[in-house]
CSV table of N, CA and C in Angstrom, one decimal:
chain,number,residue,atom,x,y,z
A,1,SER,N,-3.1,-24.8,-8.7
A,1,SER,CA,-1.9,-25.3,-9.3
A,1,SER,C,-1.0,-25.8,-8.2
A,2,GLY,N,-0.1,-26.7,-8.6
A,2,GLY,CA,0.8,-27.3,-7.7
A,2,GLY,C,2.2,-26.6,-7.7
A,3,LEU,N,2.1,-25.3,-8.2
A,3,LEU,CA,3.4,-24.6,-8.3
A,3,LEU,C,3.9,-24.2,-6.9
A,4,VAL,N,5.2,-24.4,-6.7
A,4,VAL,CA,5.8,-24.0,-5.4
A,4,VAL,C,7.0,-23.1,-5.7
A,5,LEU,N,7.0,-21.9,-5.1
A,5,LEU,CA,8.1,-21.0,-5.3
A,5,LEU,C,8.8,-20.8,-3.9
A,6,ALA,N,10.1,-20.4,-4.0
A,6,ALA,CA,10.8,-20.2,-2.7
A,6,ALA,C,11.8,-19.2,-2.8
A,7,ALA,N,12.3,-18.7,-1.7
A,7,ALA,CA,13.4,-17.7,-1.7
A,7,ALA,C,14.1,-17.8,-0.3
A,8,THR,N,15.4,-17.6,-0.3
A,8,THR,CA,16.2,-17.5,0.9
A,8,THR,C,16.6,-16.0,1.0
A,9,LEU,N,16.2,-15.4,2.1
A,9,LEU,CA,16.4,-14.0,2.4
A,9,LEU,C,17.7,-13.9,3.3
A,10,ALA,N,18.7,-13.4,2.7
A,10,ALA,CA,20.0,-13.3,3.5
A,10,ALA,C,20.8,-12.1,3.0
A,11,ALA,N,21.8,-11.8,3.8
A,11,ALA,CA,22.8,-10.7,3.4
A,11,ALA,C,24.1,-11.0,3.9
A,12,ASP,N,25.2,-10.6,3.2
A,12,ASP,CA,26.5,-10.9,3.6
A,12,ASP,C,26.9,-10.4,5.0
A,13,ASN,N,26.3,-9.3,5.5
A,13,ASN,CA,26.7,-8.7,6.7
A,13,ASN,C,25.7,-9.0,7.8
A,14,GLN,N,24.8,-10.0,7.6
A,14,GLN,CA,23.7,-10.2,8.6
A,14,GLN,C,23.7,-11.7,9.0
A,15,ALA,N,23.5,-11.9,10.3
A,15,ALA,CA,23.3,-13.3,10.8
A,15,ALA,C,21.9,-13.7,10.5
A,16,LEU,N,21.1,-12.8,10.2
A,16,LEU,CA,19.6,-13.1,10.0
A,16,LEU,C,19.4,-13.8,8.7
A,17,VAL,N,18.6,-14.8,8.7
A,17,VAL,CA,18.2,-15.5,7.5
A,17,VAL,C,16.8,-16.0,7.6
A,18,PHE,N,16.0,-15.7,6.5
A,18,PHE,CA,14.6,-16.2,6.5
A,18,PHE,C,14.5,-17.1,5.3
A,19,ALA,N,13.6,-18.2,5.4
A,19,ALA,CA,13.3,-19.0,4.3
A,19,ALA,C,11.8,-18.7,4.0
A,20,ALA,N,11.5,-18.5,2.7
A,20,ALA,CA,10.2,-18.2,2.2
A,20,ALA,C,9.7,-19.3,1.3
A,21,THR,N,8.5,-19.7,1.4
A,21,THR,CA,7.9,-20.7,0.5
A,21,THR,C,6.5,-20.3,0.2
A,22,TRP,N,6.2,-20.3,-1.1
A,22,TRP,CA,4.8,-20.0,-1.5
A,22,TRP,C,4.2,-21.2,-2.2
A,23,ASP,N,3.0,-21.6,-1.7
A,23,ASP,CA,2.3,-22.8,-2.2
A,23,ASP,C,1.2,-22.3,-3.1
A,24,GLY,N,1.2,-22.6,-4.4
A,24,GLY,CA,0.2,-22.1,-5.3
A,24,GLY,C,-1.1,-22.7,-5.0
A,25,ALA,N,-1.2,-24.0,-4.6
A,25,ALA,CA,-2.4,-24.6,-4.3
A,25,ALA,C,-3.1,-24.0,-3.1
A,26,ALA,N,-2.3,-23.7,-2.1
A,26,ALA,CA,-2.9,-23.1,-0.8
A,26,ALA,C,-3.0,-21.6,-1.0
A,27,GLN,N,-2.3,-21.0,-1.9
A,27,GLN,CA,-2.2,-19.5,-2.1
A,27,GLN,C,-1.8,-18.9,-0.8
A,28,GLU,N,-0.7,-19.5,-0.2
A,28,GLU,CA,-0.2,-19.0,1.1
A,28,GLU,C,1.3,-18.9,1.0
A,29,LEU,N,1.8,-17.8,1.6
A,29,LEU,CA,3.3,-17.5,1.7
A,29,LEU,C,3.6,-17.8,3.2
A,30,VAL,N,4.6,-18.7,3.4
A,30,VAL,CA,5.1,-18.9,4.7
A,30,VAL,C,6.6,-18.5,4.8
A,31,VAL,N,6.9,-17.6,5.7
A,31,VAL,CA,8.3,-17.1,5.9
A,31,VAL,C,8.7,-17.5,7.3
A,32,THR,N,9.8,-18.2,7.4
A,32,THR,CA,10.3,-18.6,8.7
A,32,THR,C,11.8,-18.1,8.9
A,33,ARG,N,12.0,-17.6,10.1
A,33,ARG,CA,13.4,-17.2,10.5
A,33,ARG,C,14.2,-18.4,10.8
A,34,THR,N,15.3,-18.7,10.0
A,34,THR,CA,16.1,-19.9,10.2
A,34,THR,C,17.4,-19.6,10.8
A,35,ALA,N,17.8,-18.3,11.0
A,35,ALA,CA,19.0,-18.0,11.7
A,35,ALA,C,18.9,-16.5,12.1
A,36,GLY,N,19.7,-16.2,13.2
A,36,GLY,CA,19.7,-14.8,13.7
A,36,GLY,C,18.6,-14.7,14.7
A,37,ALA,N,18.5,-13.5,15.3
A,37,ALA,CA,17.6,-13.2,16.4
A,37,ALA,C,16.4,-12.4,15.9
A,38,ALA,N,15.3,-12.5,16.7
A,38,ALA,CA,14.1,-11.7,16.5
A,38,ALA,C,14.5,-10.3,16.6
A,39,ALA,N,13.6,-9.4,16.1
A,39,ALA,CA,13.8,-8.0,16.3
A,39,ALA,C,13.8,-7.6,17.8
A,40,GLU,N,14.6,-6.6,18.1
A,40,GLU,CA,14.7,-6.2,19.5
A,40,GLU,C,13.3,-5.6,20.0
A,41,ALA,N,13.2,-5.4,21.3
A,41,ALA,CA,11.9,-4.9,21.8
A,41,ALA,C,11.6,-3.5,21.2
A,42,GLY,N,10.4,-3.3,20.9
A,42,GLY,CA,9.9,-2.1,20.3
A,42,GLY,C,10.1,-2.0,18.8
A,43,ARG,N,10.6,-3.1,18.2
A,43,ARG,CA,10.8,-3.1,16.8
A,43,ARG,C,10.2,-4.4,16.2
A,44,VAL,N,10.1,-4.5,14.9
A,44,VAL,CA,9.5,-5.6,14.3
A,44,VAL,C,10.1,-5.8,12.9
A,45,HIS,N,10.2,-7.1,12.5
A,45,HIS,CA,10.6,-7.4,11.1
A,45,HIS,C,9.4,-7.3,10.2
A,46,GLU,N,9.5,-6.6,9.1
A,46,GLU,CA,8.3,-6.5,8.2
A,46,GLU,C,8.8,-7.0,6.8
A,47,LEU,N,7.9,-7.8,6.2
A,47,LEU,CA,8.1,-8.5,4.9
A,47,LEU,C,7.6,-7.7,3.8
A,48,TRP,N,8.3,-7.5,2.7
A,48,TRP,CA,7.9,-6.7,1.6
A,48,TRP,C,8.1,-7.6,0.3
A,49,LEU,N,7.2,-7.3,-0.6
A,49,LEU,CA,7.3,-7.9,-2.0
A,49,LEU,C,7.7,-6.8,-2.9
A,50,ILE,N,8.8,-7.0,-3.7
A,50,ILE,CA,9.2,-6.0,-4.7
A,50,ILE,C,9.1,-6.6,-6.0
A,51,ALA,N,8.1,-6.3,-6.8
A,51,ALA,CA,7.9,-6.8,-8.1
A,51,ALA,C,8.6,-5.9,-9.2
A,52,ASP,N,8.2,-6.1,-10.4
A,52,ASP,CA,8.8,-5.5,-11.6
A,52,ASP,C,8.8,-3.9,-11.5
A,53,ASP,N,7.8,-3.4,-10.9
A,53,ASP,CA,7.7,-1.9,-10.9
A,53,ASP,C,8.6,-1.3,-9.8
A,54,GLY,N,9.2,-2.1,-8.9
A,54,GLY,CA,10.1,-1.6,-8.0
A,54,GLY,C,9.5,-1.1,-6.7
A,55,GLU,N,8.1,-1.0,-6.7
A,55,GLU,CA,7.5,-0.5,-5.5
A,55,GLU,C,7.3,-1.6,-4.4
A,56,PRO,N,7.8,-1.4,-3.2
A,56,PRO,CA,7.6,-2.4,-2.2
A,56,PRO,C,6.2,-2.4,-1.7
A,57,VAL,N,5.6,-3.7,-1.6
A,57,VAL,CA,4.3,-3.9,-1.1
A,57,VAL,C,4.4,-4.7,0.2
A,58,PRO,N,3.8,-4.1,1.3
A,58,PRO,CA,3.9,-4.8,2.6
A,58,PRO,C,3.1,-6.1,2.6
A,59,LEU,N,3.7,-7.2,3.1
A,59,LEU,CA,3.0,-8.5,3.1
A,59,LEU,C,2.7,-8.9,4.6
A,60,GLY,N,3.3,-8.3,5.5
A,60,GLY,CA,3.0,-8.6,6.9
A,60,GLY,C,4.2,-8.5,7.9
A,61,LEU,N,3.9,-8.5,9.1
A,61,LEU,CA,4.9,-8.4,10.2
A,61,LEU,C,5.3,-9.8,10.6
A,62,ILE,N,6.6,-10.0,10.8
A,62,ILE,CA,7.1,-11.3,11.2
A,62,ILE,C,7.3,-11.3,12.7
A,63,ALA,N,6.2,-11.7,13.4
A,63,ALA,CA,6.3,-11.7,14.9
A,63,ALA,C,6.8,-13.1,15.3
A,64,GLY,N,7.8,-13.1,16.2
A,64,GLY,CA,8.4,-14.4,16.6
A,64,GLY,C,9.2,-14.9,15.4
A,65,ASP,N,9.0,-16.2,15.1
A,65,ASP,CA,9.8,-16.9,14.2
A,65,ASP,C,9.2,-17.0,12.8
A,66,ALA,N,7.9,-16.8,12.6
A,66,ALA,CA,7.3,-17.1,11.3
A,66,ALA,C,6.2,-16.1,11.0
A,67,LEU,N,5.9,-16.1,9.7
A,67,LEU,CA,4.7,-15.3,9.2
A,67,LEU,C,4.0,-16.2,8.2
A,68,ARG,N,2.7,-16.4,8.3
A,68,ARG,CA,1.9,-17.0,7.3
A,68,ARG,C,0.9,-16.0,6.7
A,69,ALA,N,1.0,-15.8,5.4
A,69,ALA,CA,0.2,-14.7,4.8
A,69,ALA,C,-0.5,-15.2,3.6
A,70,PRO,N,-1.8,-15.0,3.4
A,70,PRO,CA,-2.5,-15.4,2.2
A,70,PRO,C,-2.0,-14.5,1.1
A,71,LEU,N,-1.7,-15.1,-0.1
A,71,LEU,CA,-1.1,-14.4,-1.2
A,71,LEU,C,-1.6,-15.2,-2.4
A,72,ALA,N,-2.4,-14.5,-3.3
A,72,ALA,CA,-3.0,-15.1,-4.4
A,72,ALA,C,-1.9,-15.5,-5.5
A,73,ALA,N,-0.9,-14.7,-5.6
A,73,ALA,CA,0.1,-14.9,-6.6
A,73,ALA,C,1.5,-14.4,-6.2
A,74,LEU,N,2.5,-15.0,-6.6
A,74,LEU,CA,3.9,-14.6,-6.3
A,74,LEU,C,4.7,-14.7,-7.6
A,75,PRO,N,5.1,-13.5,-8.1
A,75,PRO,CA,5.8,-13.5,-9.4
A,75,PRO,C,7.2,-14.2,-9.3
A,76,GLU,N,7.5,-15.1,-10.1
A,76,GLU,CA,8.8,-15.7,-10.2
A,76,GLU,C,9.8,-14.5,-10.5
A,77,GLY,N,10.9,-14.4,-9.8
A,77,GLY,CA,11.9,-13.4,-10.1
A,77,GLY,C,11.7,-12.1,-9.3
A,78,ALA,N,10.6,-12.1,-8.6
A,78,ALA,CA,10.3,-10.9,-7.7
A,78,ALA,C,11.3,-11.0,-6.5
A,79,VAL,N,11.4,-9.9,-5.8
A,79,VAL,CA,12.3,-9.9,-4.6
A,79,VAL,C,11.5,-9.8,-3.3
A,80,LEU,N,11.8,-10.6,-2.4
A,80,LEU,CA,11.2,-10.5,-1.0
A,80,LEU,C,12.3,-9.8,-0.2
A,81,ALA,N,11.9,-8.9,0.7
A,81,ALA,CA,12.8,-8.2,1.6
A,81,ALA,C,12.2,-8.1,3.0
A,82,VAL,N,13.1,-8.0,3.9
A,82,VAL,CA,12.7,-7.8,5.3
A,82,VAL,C,13.4,-6.6,5.8
A,83,SER,N,12.6,-5.6,6.4
A,83,SER,CA,13.1,-4.4,6.9
A,83,SER,C,12.9,-4.4,8.5
A,84,LEU,N,13.6,-3.6,9.1
A,84,LEU,CA,13.4,-3.4,10.6
A,84,LEU,C,12.6,-2.2,10.8
A,85,GLU,N,11.4,-2.3,11.4
A,85,GLU,CA,10.4,-1.2,11.5
A,85,GLU,C,10.1,-1.0,13.0
A,86,PRO,N,9.4,0.1,13.3
A,86,PRO,CA,8.9,0.3,14.6
A,86,PRO,C,7.8,-0.7,14.9
A,87,ALA,N,7.5,-0.9,16.2
A,87,ALA,CA,6.4,-1.8,16.6
A,87,ALA,C,5.2,-1.5,15.9
A,88,GLY,N,4.5,-2.4,15.3
A,88,GLY,CA,3.3,-2.1,14.5
A,88,GLY,C,3.5,-2.0,13.0
A,89,GLY,N,4.8,-2.0,12.7
A,89,GLY,CA,5.1,-1.9,11.2
A,89,GLY,C,5.3,-0.5,10.7
A,90,SER,N,5.7,-0.4,9.5
A,90,SER,CA,6.0,0.9,8.8
A,90,SER,C,4.8,1.7,8.9
A,91,PRO,N,4.9,3.0,9.3
A,91,PRO,CA,3.8,3.9,9.3
A,91,PRO,C,3.4,4.5,8.0
A,92,THR,N,4.3,4.3,7.0
A,92,THR,CA,4.2,5.0,5.7
A,92,THR,C,3.7,4.1,4.6
A,93,GLY,N,3.7,2.7,4.8
A,93,GLY,CA,3.4,1.8,3.7
A,93,GLY,C,4.6,1.5,2.8
A,94,ALA,N,5.7,2.1,3.2
A,94,ALA,CA,7.0,1.7,2.5
A,94,ALA,C,8.0,1.5,3.6
A,95,PRO,N,9.1,0.8,3.3
A,95,PRO,CA,10.1,0.6,4.4
A,95,PRO,C,10.7,1.9,4.9
A,96,THR,N,10.7,2.0,6.2
A,96,THR,CA,11.2,3.2,6.8
A,96,THR,C,12.6,2.9,7.5
A,97,GLY,N,12.7,1.7,7.9
A,97,GLY,CA,14.0,1.2,8.6
A,97,GLY,C,14.9,0.6,7.6
A,98,PRO,N,16.0,0.1,8.0
A,98,PRO,CA,17.0,-0.5,7.1
A,98,PRO,C,16.4,-1.9,6.6
A,99,VAL,N,16.7,-2.1,5.3
A,99,VAL,CA,16.4,-3.4,4.7
A,99,VAL,C,17.5,-4.3,5.1
A,100,LEU,N,17.2,-5.4,5.9
A,100,LEU,CA,18.2,-6.3,6.5
A,100,LEU,C,18.6,-7.4,5.5
A,101,VAL,N,17.6,-8.0,4.9
A,101,VAL,CA,17.9,-9.2,4.0
A,101,VAL,C,16.9,-9.2,2.8
A,102,THR,N,17.4,-9.7,1.7
A,102,THR,CA,16.6,-9.9,0.5
A,102,THR,C,16.8,-11.2,-0.1
A,103,GLY,N,15.9,-11.6,-0.9
A,103,GLY,CA,16.0,-12.9,-1.7
A,103,GLY,C,15.1,-12.9,-2.9
A,104,VAL,N,15.6,-13.6,-4.0
A,104,VAL,CA,14.9,-13.6,-5.2
A,104,VAL,C,14.0,-14.9,-5.3
A,105,VAL,N,12.7,-14.7,-5.7
A,105,VAL,CA,11.8,-15.8,-5.7
A,105,VAL,C,12.1,-16.7,-6.9
A,106,THR,N,12.3,-18.0,-6.7
A,106,THR,CA,12.6,-19.0,-7.8
A,106,THR,C,11.6,-20.2,-7.6
A,107,ARG,N,11.5,-20.9,-8.7
A,107,ARG,CA,10.7,-22.1,-8.7
A,107,ARG,C,11.4,-23.3,-8.1
A,108,LEU,N,10.7,-24.0,-7.2
A,108,LEU,CA,11.4,-25.2,-6.6
A,108,LEU,C,11.4,-26.4,-7.6
């Protein structure tokens, strides 16, 4: 399908901003840091999908400026969130560090 969904992940108290785009044809989610700094040494930004059930699902670690992740479907209205985690990502499968920015997935 040619469906394209997007989200801007931001917060009032953060310089950090990520732009997320999901391409239905490619079934790929691309998340790019558009403002703010990368995580400090020993830490990493981790991307989460929070759908209707409210359970965060890890989508990958944002190393450097961007993350490209295969994703078969992205529900419209779901929330994407980025947390600050230890190097290697959350050890528990759920966010352990602060959630820095969030954004709601909408149709482009």
